[in-house]
């Protein structure tokens, strides 16, 4: 085959020296982290014997409310034998395609800020399965000692259940039962619980109407399409299975109209009041990003006046969110709506026959003197008495919420430990086209002119080409044209547009009426220097790992479809074959996006060298993405 002379010169003069320099750097190793590791050996061995669908993949139709769906009966039988722990606290149950974990973190943080005892159960984890269970305001994983002690208390019942169900209980089902049982033992007042897959047949869908404080559906997307019935409609039906009679439902969104109709019809049939975070009464604004302090944050206003089934309102100006991006503002708004729903329910929930010597504390807890009816378990009457959530606590909770692996910038010390002093490294577990677009939006908001290198590893059941298109695509960004004191002004702020409605923009001096919305096209790929493809374990195993070569093929396909220039540098052989890049890009030379395959550490270091070669200061961002598993691998490198 004929080799492009431009490509060869570029390889000889630029790429080979970069690879050589990258290999000369001190090496770090990445510690493999077991998906079921609790750091309690006996419990680890017990969990490893159970079927792990995160490792082997979920069967077709498993999340649907049909004969193909998971048998929720076995989960109910297990919990019954454990004393029905799910009935010992009030639950906030969260389903949705994206944003569940972040929304759970926001709500848990809000409740803790008000002084409540809170348990939170989410999935997946980053480093240890213990991270799925948190207790209290710290957001830290449950301690090894506490989890191991509780496991041994209930192990006999777990063994009996596994034998009775003939080995069909999965690792997720058993660990969910352990979490709920631990919450009951710790006497939490609220548990924030994230659904694992879908909703209707998920192991977490064990709460009755009397157990549930509120249900939340963040959004509906195409992830796990086969397992949830094959269409957006079937996914909406599956996720709406968490709605319970007469309990409030919070919708994140925005949703496609016919999808939202499916969910609302289910809520209506169960007499469940609905509050939507995408309501026209939402006038929230993302105002900017600051990385000047040790903890990067974005500045936002959350302004809600929603008059639907429940009337909720709040004004929170100049919020400093540690979770970054317009999608995280949406999650924060959804969590705020849920908090306001809880607050609205409070005054109607007085229990009968309260003793005359009872007093209500600032947290709504009924306290009585010795000898009263409520001596033994006063906290069980909290949710039935009064759910107090002040604006101050909502603000504090939103601002303190944080999740590892979601728009996480490594510190300078962490970059030094990787042997890359001065590098800016961003970890984000995005793995769908929607989350990829949210990631790019966040990066362009925070560092609008930064040069980028993506380091990507993905599972084999994801839409690799769609993910690539989202990271490469040109986006039409809405800008608001407003009337000002000195005439017309254009506000460069796409998050001001809610459901295509013209709104007002608040500044320090004026409330500006929006006159029009204009769309300005901005290129994402114009900032992108290279994409490094690598491989990591998925749930502690390679069976679901996509090879770097197949992943690269998906990006090549996306580039050809979008007429984006690229140079395929391969792995060991750096010759660039002419037919590996499109005719329109053959003369682009070093302006093309570089495609490179390598190990995780080599990929990150090569990306750093590319950025250094492009800029004397080495400025730019290395974005590690494609799954939470690659995030886990990088954090594992930092632990060695």
Coordinates of C-alpha atoms in Angstrom, one line a residue:
X1 CA 0.0 0.0 0.0
X2 CA 1.1 3.5 -0.7
X3 CA 1.9 5.5 2.5
X4 CA 1.1 9.1 2.9
X5 CA 4.3 11.2 2.8
X6 CA 2.8 13.8 5.1
X7 CA 1.8 11.1 7.6
X8 CA 5.2 9.6 7.5
X9 CA 6.9 12.9 8.1
X10 CA 4.5 13.6 11.0
X11 CA 5.2 10.2 12.5
X12 CA 9.0 10.5 12.2
X13 CA 9.2 14.0 13.5
X14 CA 6.5 14.1 16.2
X15 CA 5.0 10.8 17.2
X16 CA 8.0 8.5 17.5
X17 CA 9.8 11.0 19.8
X18 CA 6.7 11.4 21.9
X19 CA 6.3 7.6 22.3
X20 CA 10.0 7.4 23.2
X21 CA 9.7 10.2 25.8
X22 CA 6.5 8.7 27.2
X23 CA 8.2 5.3 27.7
X24 CA 11.2 7.0 29.4
X25 CA 8.9 8.3 32.2
X26 CA 8.9 6.5 35.5
X27 CA 6.2 3.8 35.4
X28 CA 3.3 3.2 37.7
X29 CA 1.3 0.0 38.0
X30 CA -2.5 -0.2 38.4
X31 CA -3.8 -2.5 41.1
X32 CA -6.6 -4.7 40.0
X33 CA -9.7 -4.2 42.2
X34 CA -12.2 -7.0 42.7
X35 CA -15.7 -6.1 42.0
X36 CA -16.9 -7.7 45.2
X37 CA -14.1 -6.7 47.5
X38 CA -15.3 -5.6 50.9
X39 CA -11.8 -6.2 52.5
X40 CA -13.5 -8.7 54.8
X41 CA -12.2 -12.1 53.5
X42 CA -15.1 -14.3 54.6
X43 CA -17.7 -12.0 53.2
X44 CA -15.7 -11.6 49.9
X45 CA -15.6 -15.3 49.5
X46 CA -19.3 -15.6 50.1
X47 CA -20.2 -12.9 47.6
X48 CA -17.9 -14.3 44.9
X49 CA -19.9 -17.5 44.8
X50 CA -23.1 -15.6 43.8
X51 CA -24.1 -14.9 40.2
X52 CA -22.8 -11.5 39.2
X53 CA -24.7 -10.0 36.3
X54 CA -22.4 -7.0 36.2
X55 CA -19.6 -9.3 35.2
X56 CA -21.5 -11.7 32.8
X57 CA -24.1 -9.2 31.4
X58 CA -27.9 -9.0 32.0
X59 CA -30.2 -11.4 30.2
X60 CA -32.6 -10.1 27.6
X61 CA -35.8 -8.8 29.1
X62 CA -34.6 -9.3 32.7
X63 CA -35.7 -5.8 33.8
X64 CA -39.2 -6.0 32.3
X65 CA -42.4 -6.7 34.2
X66 CA -43.0 -10.0 32.3
X67 CA -42.2 -13.7 32.4
X68 CA -38.7 -12.8 31.3
X69 CA -38.1 -10.4 34.2
X70 CA -36.2 -11.1 37.4
X71 CA -38.3 -12.8 40.1
X72 CA -38.9 -10.1 42.7
X73 CA -40.6 -12.7 44.8
X74 CA -37.3 -14.2 45.9
X75 CA -36.1 -10.8 47.1
X76 CA -39.3 -10.3 49.1
X77 CA -39.0 -13.7 50.7
X78 CA -35.4 -13.0 51.7
X79 CA -36.3 -9.7 53.3
X80 CA -39.2 -11.3 55.1
X81 CA -36.8 -13.8 56.7
X82 CA -34.6 -10.9 57.7
X83 CA -37.5 -9.2 59.5
X84 CA -38.7 -6.9 56.7
X85 CA -35.9 -4.2 57.3
X86 CA -37.3 -2.1 54.4
X87 CA -40.2 -1.2 56.6
X88 CA -38.1 0.3 59.4
X89 CA -37.4 3.6 57.7
X90 CA -38.7 6.0 55.1
X91 CA -37.3 5.4 51.6
X92 CA -36.6 7.8 48.7
X93 CA -36.4 5.4 45.7
X94 CA -34.6 6.6 42.5
X95 CA -34.8 5.2 39.0
X96 CA -33.7 6.6 35.6
X97 CA -31.2 6.1 32.9
X98 CA -28.6 8.7 34.0
X99 CA -28.1 10.9 37.0
X100 CA -29.4 8.4 39.7
X101 CA -26.2 8.3 41.7
X102 CA -25.7 12.1 41.7
X103 CA -29.3 12.8 42.6
X104 CA -29.0 10.3 45.4
X105 CA -25.9 12.1 46.7
X106 CA -27.6 15.4 46.6
X107 CA -30.7 14.2 48.5
X108 CA -28.7 12.3 51.1
X109 CA -26.5 15.3 51.7
X110 CA -29.6 17.6 52.1
X111 CA -31.2 15.2 54.7
X112 CA -27.9 14.9 56.6
X113 CA -27.5 18.7 56.6
X114 CA -30.9 19.0 58.3
X115 CA -29.7 16.5 61.0
X116 CA -31.4 13.3 60.0
X117 CA -29.8 9.9 60.2
X118 CA -29.5 8.8 56.6
X119 CA -28.4 5.6 54.8
X120 CA -27.7 5.7 51.0
X121 CA -27.5 2.7 48.7
X122 CA -26.2 3.2 45.1
X123 CA -24.4 1.3 42.4
X124 CA -22.0 0.7 40.8
X125 CA -18.9 1.4 42.9
X126 CA -15.5 2.6 42.0
X127 CA -13.0 0.8 44.1
X128 CA -14.8 -1.3 46.8
X129 CA -18.3 -2.6 46.9
X130 CA -18.6 -1.1 50.4
X131 CA -18.9 2.3 48.6
X132 CA -22.4 1.3 47.6
X133 CA -23.5 1.7 51.3
X134 CA -23.0 5.0 53.1
X135 CA -24.2 6.0 56.5
X136 CA -24.3 9.6 57.8
X137 CA -23.1 12.9 56.4
X138 CA -19.6 12.0 55.4
X139 CA -20.6 10.1 52.3
X140 CA -17.8 7.6 53.1
X141 CA -18.2 3.9 52.5
X142 CA -19.5 1.9 55.4
X143 CA -16.6 0.7 57.6
X144 CA -15.3 -2.8 57.0
X145 CA -15.9 -3.7 60.7
X146 CA -19.5 -2.6 60.7
X147 CA -20.3 -4.3 57.4
X148 CA -18.5 -7.5 58.3
X149 CA -20.2 -7.6 61.8
X150 CA -23.6 -7.2 60.3
X151 CA -22.9 -9.8 57.6
X152 CA -22.1 -12.4 60.3
X153 CA -25.3 -11.6 62.2
X154 CA -27.5 -12.5 59.2
X155 CA -25.3 -15.0 57.4
X156 CA -27.3 -18.0 58.5
X157 CA -30.5 -16.5 57.1
X158 CA -28.7 -15.7 53.9
X159 CA -27.4 -19.3 53.6
X160 CA -31.0 -20.6 54.1
X161 CA -32.4 -18.2 51.5
X162 CA -29.7 -19.1 48.9
X163 CA -30.4 -22.8 49.4
X164 CA -34.2 -22.3 49.3
X165 CA -34.0 -20.3 46.1
X166 CA -31.7 -23.0 44.5
X167 CA -28.8 -20.6 43.9
X168 CA -30.9 -18.1 41.9
X169 CA -30.2 -15.2 44.3
X170 CA -27.7 -12.9 42.6
X171 CA -24.9 -10.9 44.2
X172 CA -26.8 -7.7 43.7
X173 CA -29.9 -9.1 45.4
X174 CA -28.0 -10.3 48.4
X175 CA -26.0 -7.2 48.8
X176 CA -29.2 -5.1 48.5
X177 CA -30.7 -7.1 51.3
X178 CA -27.5 -6.7 53.4
X179 CA -27.7 -2.9 52.9
X180 CA -31.4 -2.6 53.9
X181 CA -30.9 -4.8 56.9
X182 CA -27.9 -2.7 58.0
X183 CA -29.9 0.5 57.6
X184 CA -32.6 -1.0 59.9
X185 CA -30.0 -2.1 62.5
X186 CA -28.4 1.4 62.4
X187 CA -31.9 2.9 62.9
X188 CA -31.7 5.3 60.0
X189 CA -34.6 7.7 59.6
X190 CA -34.3 7.9 55.8
X191 CA -32.8 5.6 53.2
X192 CA -32.0 6.9 49.7
X193 CA -32.0 3.9 47.4
X194 CA -30.9 3.8 43.8
X195 CA -32.5 1.2 41.5
X196 CA -30.0 -1.1 39.8
X197 CA -31.8 -1.9 36.5
X198 CA -35.1 -0.5 35.4
X199 CA -37.5 -0.4 38.3
X200 CA -40.4 -2.8 38.2
X201 CA -38.3 -6.0 38.6
X202 CA -35.3 -4.5 40.3
X203 CA -34.2 -5.9 43.6
X204 CA -34.6 -2.5 45.2
X205 CA -38.3 -2.3 44.3
X206 CA -39.5 -3.8 47.6
X207 CA -41.1 -0.7 49.3
X208 CA -44.8 -0.4 49.9
X209 CA -46.7 2.9 49.9
X210 CA -46.3 3.2 53.6
X211 CA -42.5 2.6 53.3
X212 CA -42.0 5.2 50.6
X213 CA -41.4 8.9 51.2
X214 CA -41.0 9.7 47.4
X215 CA -40.2 8.1 44.1
X216 CA -37.9 9.8 41.6
X217 CA -37.4 9.1 37.8
X218 CA -34.5 11.2 36.6
X219 CA -34.7 10.6 32.8
X220 CA -35.3 7.9 30.2
X221 CA -32.6 6.8 27.7
X222 CA -31.6 3.8 25.6
X223 CA -29.1 2.2 27.9
X224 CA -29.8 -1.5 28.7
X225 CA -32.2 -1.5 25.9
X226 CA -32.4 -5.3 25.4
X227 CA -32.8 -6.0 29.1
X228 CA -35.6 -3.5 29.4
X229 CA -37.8 -4.5 26.5
X230 CA -36.2 -3.0 23.4
X231 CA -37.8 0.5 23.2
X232 CA -38.0 3.8 25.1
X233 CA -41.6 3.0 25.8
X234 CA -40.8 -0.3 27.5
X235 CA -38.0 1.3 29.5
X236 CA -40.4 4.0 30.7
X237 CA -42.9 1.3 31.7
X238 CA -40.2 -0.6 33.6
X239 CA -38.9 2.5 35.5
X240 CA -42.4 3.7 36.3
X241 CA -42.7 0.4 38.3
X242 CA -41.3 2.2 41.4
X243 CA -44.3 4.6 41.6
X244 CA -46.4 3.7 44.6
X245 CA -50.0 4.6 45.5
X246 CA -50.5 8.1 46.9
X247 CA -46.8 8.7 47.2
X248 CA -45.3 11.7 45.4
X249 CA -43.3 11.2 42.2
X250 CA -40.5 13.6 41.1
X251 CA -39.6 13.8 37.4
X252 CA -36.2 15.0 36.3
X253 CA -36.2 15.2 32.5
X254 CA -36.8 16.7 30.2
X255 CA -38.7 13.7 28.6
X256 CA -40.1 13.1 25.2
X257 CA -43.8 13.9 25.3
X258 CA -45.0 10.4 24.7
X259 CA -42.5 9.0 27.3
X260 CA -43.6 11.4 29.9
X261 CA -47.2 10.5 29.2
X262 CA -46.5 6.9 30.0
X263 CA -45.1 7.8 33.4
X264 CA -47.8 10.3 34.2
X265 CA -50.5 7.9 33.3
X266 CA -49.0 5.4 35.7
X267 CA -48.8 8.0 38.5
X268 CA -52.4 9.1 37.8
X269 CA -53.7 5.5 38.1
X270 CA -52.1 5.3 41.5
X271 CA -53.2 8.8 42.7
X272 CA -49.6 9.9 43.0
X273 CA -48.9 13.6 42.9
X274 CA -46.3 14.6 40.3
X275 CA -43.7 17.4 40.5
X276 CA -41.5 18.0 37.5
X277 CA -38.0 19.5 37.6
X278 CA -38.5 20.5 34.0
X279 CA -41.7 22.5 34.8
X280 CA -41.8 26.0 33.2
X281 CA -41.7 27.4 36.7
X282 CA -38.0 26.3 36.8
X283 CA -35.9 29.4 36.2
X284 CA -32.6 28.0 37.3
X285 CA -29.4 29.3 35.8
X286 CA -25.8 28.0 35.5
X287 CA -23.7 31.1 35.7
X288 CA -20.1 30.0 35.5
X289 CA -17.2 27.8 36.7
X290 CA -14.4 28.5 39.2
X291 CA -11.3 26.4 39.5
X292 CA -9.3 29.0 41.4
X293 CA -9.8 27.3 44.8
X294 CA -8.7 23.9 45.9
X295 CA -12.2 22.5 45.2
X296 CA -13.5 23.4 41.7
X297 CA -17.1 24.4 41.6
X298 CA -19.8 25.9 39.4
X299 CA -21.9 28.9 40.4
X300 CA -25.7 28.5 39.9
X301 CA -29.1 29.9 40.9
X302 CA -31.9 27.4 41.6
X303 CA -35.2 29.3 41.3
X304 CA -38.4 27.2 41.4
X305 CA -42.0 28.1 41.5
X306 CA -43.9 25.0 40.5
X307 CA -47.7 24.9 40.8
X308 CA -48.7 21.4 39.8
X309 CA -50.1 18.5 42.0
X310 CA -48.0 19.9 44.8
X311 CA -47.0 23.6 45.1
X312 CA -43.3 23.9 45.7
X313 CA -41.1 27.0 45.6
X314 CA -37.6 28.0 46.6
X315 CA -34.9 30.6 45.7
X316 CA -31.3 29.7 46.1
X317 CA -28.9 32.3 44.7
X318 CA -25.2 31.8 44.1
X319 CA -25.0 28.1 44.9
X320 CA -21.5 26.6 44.6
X321 CA -21.9 23.0 43.4
X322 CA -19.0 20.7 43.5
X323 CA -20.6 18.3 41.0
X324 CA -19.9 20.0 37.7
X325 CA -21.8 20.5 34.4
X326 CA -25.3 21.5 33.3
X327 CA -26.4 17.9 33.8
X328 CA -25.4 18.1 37.5
X329 CA -27.5 21.3 37.8
X330 CA -30.4 19.3 36.5
X331 CA -29.7 16.6 39.1
X332 CA -29.5 19.2 41.8
X333 CA -32.9 20.7 40.7
X334 CA -34.4 17.2 40.8
X335 CA -33.1 16.6 44.3
X336 CA -34.3 20.0 45.4
X337 CA -37.8 19.2 44.1
X338 CA -37.7 15.9 46.1
X339 CA -36.7 17.8 49.2
X340 CA -39.5 20.2 48.7
X341 CA -42.0 17.4 48.3
X342 CA -40.9 15.9 51.6
X343 CA -41.3 19.3 53.2
X344 CA -44.7 19.8 51.8
X345 CA -45.9 16.4 53.2
X346 CA -44.8 17.2 56.7
X347 CA -47.7 19.1 58.3
X348 CA -50.2 16.6 57.0
X349 CA -48.5 13.6 58.7
X350 CA -49.3 14.0 62.4
X351 CA -49.9 10.7 64.0
X352 CA -52.8 10.1 66.4
X353 CA -52.7 9.7 70.1
X354 CA -49.5 11.7 70.7
X355 CA -48.9 11.8 74.5
X356 CA -49.5 15.1 76.2
X357 CA -45.9 15.1 77.4
X358 CA -44.5 14.9 73.9
X359 CA -42.5 17.8 72.4
X360 CA -41.4 18.3 68.8
X361 CA -37.8 19.1 68.3
X362 CA -36.3 21.3 65.6
X363 CA -36.0 18.3 63.4
X364 CA -39.6 17.2 63.9
X365 CA -38.7 14.3 66.1
X366 CA -41.3 13.5 68.8
X367 CA -39.6 13.1 72.1
X368 CA -41.3 12.0 75.3
X369 CA -40.3 11.6 78.9
X370 CA -39.6 8.2 80.4
X371 CA -42.5 5.8 80.6
X372 CA -44.3 7.2 77.5
X373 CA -45.5 5.1 74.5
X374 CA -42.6 6.3 72.4
X375 CA -39.7 5.5 74.7
X376 CA -38.3 2.5 72.8
X377 CA -38.0 3.8 69.3
X378 CA -38.7 7.6 69.0
X379 CA -37.0 7.9 65.7
X380 CA -39.6 5.6 64.0
X381 CA -42.1 8.4 64.4
X382 CA -40.0 11.1 62.7
X383 CA -41.3 10.7 59.2
X384 CA -44.9 10.2 60.4
X385 CA -44.6 13.4 62.4
X386 CA -42.9 16.2 60.6
X387 CA -40.4 16.4 57.8
X388 CA -38.6 19.6 58.3
X389 CA -36.2 20.7 55.6
X390 CA -35.0 24.4 55.7
X391 CA -33.8 26.3 52.8
X392 CA -30.5 26.6 54.6
X393 CA -30.1 22.8 54.8
X394 CA -31.1 22.4 51.2
X395 CA -28.4 24.9 50.2
X396 CA -25.8 23.3 52.5
X397 CA -26.6 19.8 51.2
X398 CA -26.4 20.7 47.6
X399 CA -23.1 22.5 48.0
X400 CA -21.4 19.7 50.0
X401 CA -22.5 16.8 47.8
X402 CA -19.7 15.1 45.9
X403 CA -19.1 11.8 44.0
X404 CA -15.8 10.2 43.1
X405 CA -15.4 9.6 39.3
X406 CA -18.0 12.2 38.2
X407 CA -16.2 15.2 36.7
X408 CA -13.3 14.6 39.1
X409 CA -10.2 16.6 38.6
X410 CA -7.1 15.0 40.0
X411 CA -5.1 17.1 42.4
X412 CA -1.6 18.2 41.6
X413 CA -0.2 15.6 44.1
X414 CA -2.2 12.9 42.4
X415 CA -0.8 14.0 38.9
X416 CA 2.7 13.9 40.4
X417 CA 2.1 10.4 41.6
X418 CA 1.3 9.3 38.1
X419 CA 4.6 10.8 37.0
X420 CA 2.9 13.8 35.2
X421 CA 3.7 16.9 37.2
X422 CA 1.7 19.9 36.1
X423 CA -0.8 17.8 34.1
X424 CA -4.6 18.5 34.3
X425 CA -6.4 15.1 34.4
X426 CA -10.2 14.8 34.5
X427 CA -11.9 11.5 35.4
X428 CA -15.5 10.9 34.4
X429 CA -17.4 7.7 34.1
X430 CA -19.5 8.7 31.1
X431 CA -20.4 5.7 29.0
X432 CA -23.5 6.8 26.9
X433 CA -23.9 9.3 24.1
X434 CA -25.9 11.5 26.5
X435 CA -23.3 11.4 29.2
X436 CA -20.6 12.0 26.7
X437 CA -22.3 15.2 25.5
X438 CA -22.7 16.3 29.1
X439 CA -19.0 15.7 29.7
X440 CA -18.0 17.8 26.7
X441 CA -20.4 20.6 27.7
X442 CA -18.9 20.6 31.1
X443 CA -15.3 20.8 29.8
X444 CA -16.1 23.6 27.4
X445 CA -17.8 25.5 30.1
X446 CA -14.9 25.1 32.5
X447 CA -12.0 25.4 30.0
X448 CA -13.5 26.8 26.8
X449 CA -10.2 26.9 24.8
X450 CA -8.4 24.0 26.3
X451 CA -6.7 21.4 24.1
X452 CA -8.0 17.9 24.8
X453 CA -6.8 14.3 24.8
X454 CA -9.3 11.5 25.5
X455 CA -8.2 8.2 27.1
X456 CA -11.1 5.8 26.5
X457 CA -12.0 2.3 27.7
X458 CA -15.5 0.8 27.5
X459 CA -17.6 -2.3 28.1
X460 CA -18.7 -4.3 25.1
X461 CA -22.4 -3.7 25.6
X462 CA -22.3 0.1 25.1
X463 CA -22.9 2.2 22.0
X464 CA -19.3 2.9 21.1
X465 CA -20.0 4.7 17.9
X466 CA -22.7 6.9 19.4
X467 CA -20.3 7.7 22.3
X468 CA -17.6 8.7 19.8
X469 CA -20.0 10.9 17.8
X470 CA -21.1 12.8 20.9
X471 CA -17.5 13.5 21.8
X472 CA -16.7 14.6 18.3
X473 CA -19.8 16.4 17.3
X474 CA -20.4 20.1 16.6
X475 CA -23.1 21.4 18.9
X476 CA -25.6 24.1 18.2
X477 CA -25.5 26.2 21.4
X478 CA -28.5 28.3 22.3
X479 CA -27.7 31.9 23.2
X480 CA -30.2 34.3 24.7
X481 CA -30.7 37.7 23.1
X482 CA -32.0 40.0 25.8
X483 CA -33.0 43.6 26.2
X484 CA -30.7 45.7 28.4
X485 CA -30.3 49.2 29.5
X486 CA -27.9 49.9 26.7
X487 CA -29.7 48.0 24.0
X488 CA -29.6 44.3 22.9
X489 CA -27.1 41.9 24.6
X490 CA -26.3 38.3 23.8
X491 CA -25.9 36.0 26.8
X492 CA -23.6 33.0 26.1
X493 CA -25.5 30.6 28.4
X494 CA -27.3 27.6 26.9
X495 CA -28.7 26.5 30.3
X496 CA -31.0 29.5 30.4
X497 CA -33.3 27.8 27.8
X498 CA -35.8 25.6 29.5
X499 CA -38.1 23.5 27.3
X500 CA -37.6 26.1 24.5
X501 CA -39.4 28.8 26.5
X502 CA -38.3 32.4 26.5
X503 CA -37.4 33.5 30.0
X504 CA -35.9 36.3 31.9
X505 CA -32.2 36.6 32.9
X506 CA -31.2 38.0 36.2
X507 CA -28.0 39.9 36.6
X508 CA -26.8 42.1 39.5
X509 CA -28.5 45.2 38.1
X510 CA -31.4 44.1 36.0
X511 CA -34.0 41.5 35.2
X512 CA -33.6 41.2 31.4
X513 CA -36.5 40.0 29.2
X514 CA -35.4 37.5 26.6
X515 CA -36.2 38.7 23.1
X516 CA -35.0 35.7 21.1
X517 CA -32.9 32.6 21.1
X518 CA -30.1 32.2 18.5
X519 CA -28.1 29.1 17.9
X520 CA -24.3 29.3 17.5
X521 CA -22.4 26.3 16.2
X522 CA -19.3 25.4 18.1
X523 CA -16.8 22.6 17.2
X524 CA -15.9 20.1 19.9
X525 CA -13.4 18.2 17.7
X526 CA -11.5 21.4 17.0
X527 CA -10.0 21.2 20.5
X528 CA -9.3 17.5 20.4
X529 CA -5.7 16.5 19.8
X530 CA -5.7 12.8 20.3
X531 CA -7.7 9.8 21.5
X532 CA -5.9 7.0 23.2
X533 CA -7.7 3.6 23.3
X534 CA -7.0 1.2 26.1
X535 CA -8.5 -1.7 28.0
X536 CA -9.4 -2.3 31.7
X537 CA -11.3 -5.0 33.6
X538 CA -15.0 -4.6 33.7
X539 CA -16.4 -5.7 37.1
X540 CA -13.1 -7.5 37.9
X541 CA -13.1 -9.5 34.7
X542 CA -12.2 -9.1 31.0
X543 CA -15.2 -10.9 29.5
X544 CA -17.1 -7.6 29.0
X545 CA -14.1 -5.6 28.0
X546 CA -14.0 -4.0 24.5
X547 CA -10.6 -4.5 22.8
X548 CA -8.8 -1.2 22.1
X549 CA -8.7 -2.1 18.3
X550 CA -12.5 -2.6 18.2
X551 CA -13.0 0.6 20.1
X552 CA -10.8 2.4 17.6
X553 CA -12.8 1.0 14.7
X554 CA -15.9 2.6 16.2
X555 CA -14.2 6.0 16.3
X556 CA -12.9 5.6 12.8
X557 CA -16.4 4.9 11.6
X558 CA -17.7 8.0 13.5
X559 CA -14.9 10.2 12.0
X560 CA -15.7 9.0 8.5
X561 CA -19.4 9.7 8.9
X562 CA -18.7 13.2 10.3
X563 CA -15.9 14.0 7.9
X564 CA -13.4 14.5 10.7
X565 CA -9.7 14.1 10.0
X566 CA -7.7 11.5 11.9
X567 CA -4.3 9.8 11.9
X568 CA -4.2 6.2 13.0
X569 CA -0.9 5.7 14.8
X570 CA -1.6 2.1 15.7
X571 CA 0.3 0.7 18.7
X572 CA 3.7 -0.7 17.9
X573 CA 3.8 0.1 14.2
X574 CA 3.5 3.8 13.6
X575 CA 3.2 3.7 9.8
X576 CA 0.1 5.5 8.7
X577 CA -1.7 3.7 5.9
X578 CA -3.3 6.0 3.3
X579 CA -6.7 4.2 3.3
X580 CA -7.0 4.4 7.0
X581 CA -8.2 8.0 6.9
X582 CA -10.6 9.8 4.6
X583 CA -9.7 11.6 1.4
X584 CA -10.8 15.0 2.9
X585 CA -8.2 14.7 5.7
X586 CA -5.1 13.5 3.9
X587 CA -3.6 17.0 3.7
X588 CA -4.6 18.0 7.3
X589 CA -1.3 16.7 8.7
X590 CA -0.9 17.4 12.4
X591 CA -4.3 19.1 12.6
X592 CA -5.9 15.7 12.4
X593 CA -6.9 13.8 15.6
X594 CA -4.3 11.2 16.6
X595 CA -5.6 7.7 17.3
X596 CA -3.3 5.6 19.6
X597 CA -3.6 2.2 21.3
X598 CA -1.7 1.4 24.5
X599 CA -1.9 0.5 28.2
X600 CA -3.8 2.8 30.5
X601 CA -0.7 4.4 32.1
X602 CA 1.1 4.7 28.7
X603 CA -2.0 6.2 27.2
X604 CA -2.3 8.9 29.9
X605 CA 1.4 9.8 29.6
X606 CA 1.4 9.8 25.8
X607 CA -1.6 12.2 26.0
X608 CA 0.4 14.5 28.3
X609 CA 3.3 14.5 25.8
X610 CA 1.0 15.4 22.9
X611 CA -0.3 18.3 24.8
X612 CA 3.2 19.4 25.8
X613 CA 4.2 19.2 22.1
X614 CA 1.3 21.4 21.1
X615 CA 2.0 24.1 23.8
X616 CA 5.1 25.4 25.5
X617 CA 3.2 25.4 28.8
X618 CA 1.8 21.9 28.3
X619 CA -1.7 23.3 28.9
X620 CA -4.6 21.1 28.1
X621 CA -6.7 18.4 29.7
X622 CA -6.4 14.7 29.7
X623 CA -10.0 13.3 29.9
X624 CA -10.2 9.7 31.1
X625 CA -13.6 8.3 30.3
X626 CA -15.8 5.6 28.8
X627 CA -16.8 3.8 32.0
X628 CA -16.4 4.0 35.8
X629 CA -14.1 1.0 35.5
X630 CA -11.4 3.0 33.8
X631 CA -11.8 5.6 36.6
X632 CA -11.4 2.8 39.1
X633 CA -8.2 1.7 37.4
X634 CA -6.7 5.2 37.5
X635 CA -7.5 5.5 41.2
X636 CA -6.0 2.1 41.7
X637 CA -2.8 3.4 40.2
X638 CA -2.8 6.2 42.8
X639 CA -3.2 3.6 45.7
X640 CA -0.1 1.6 44.8

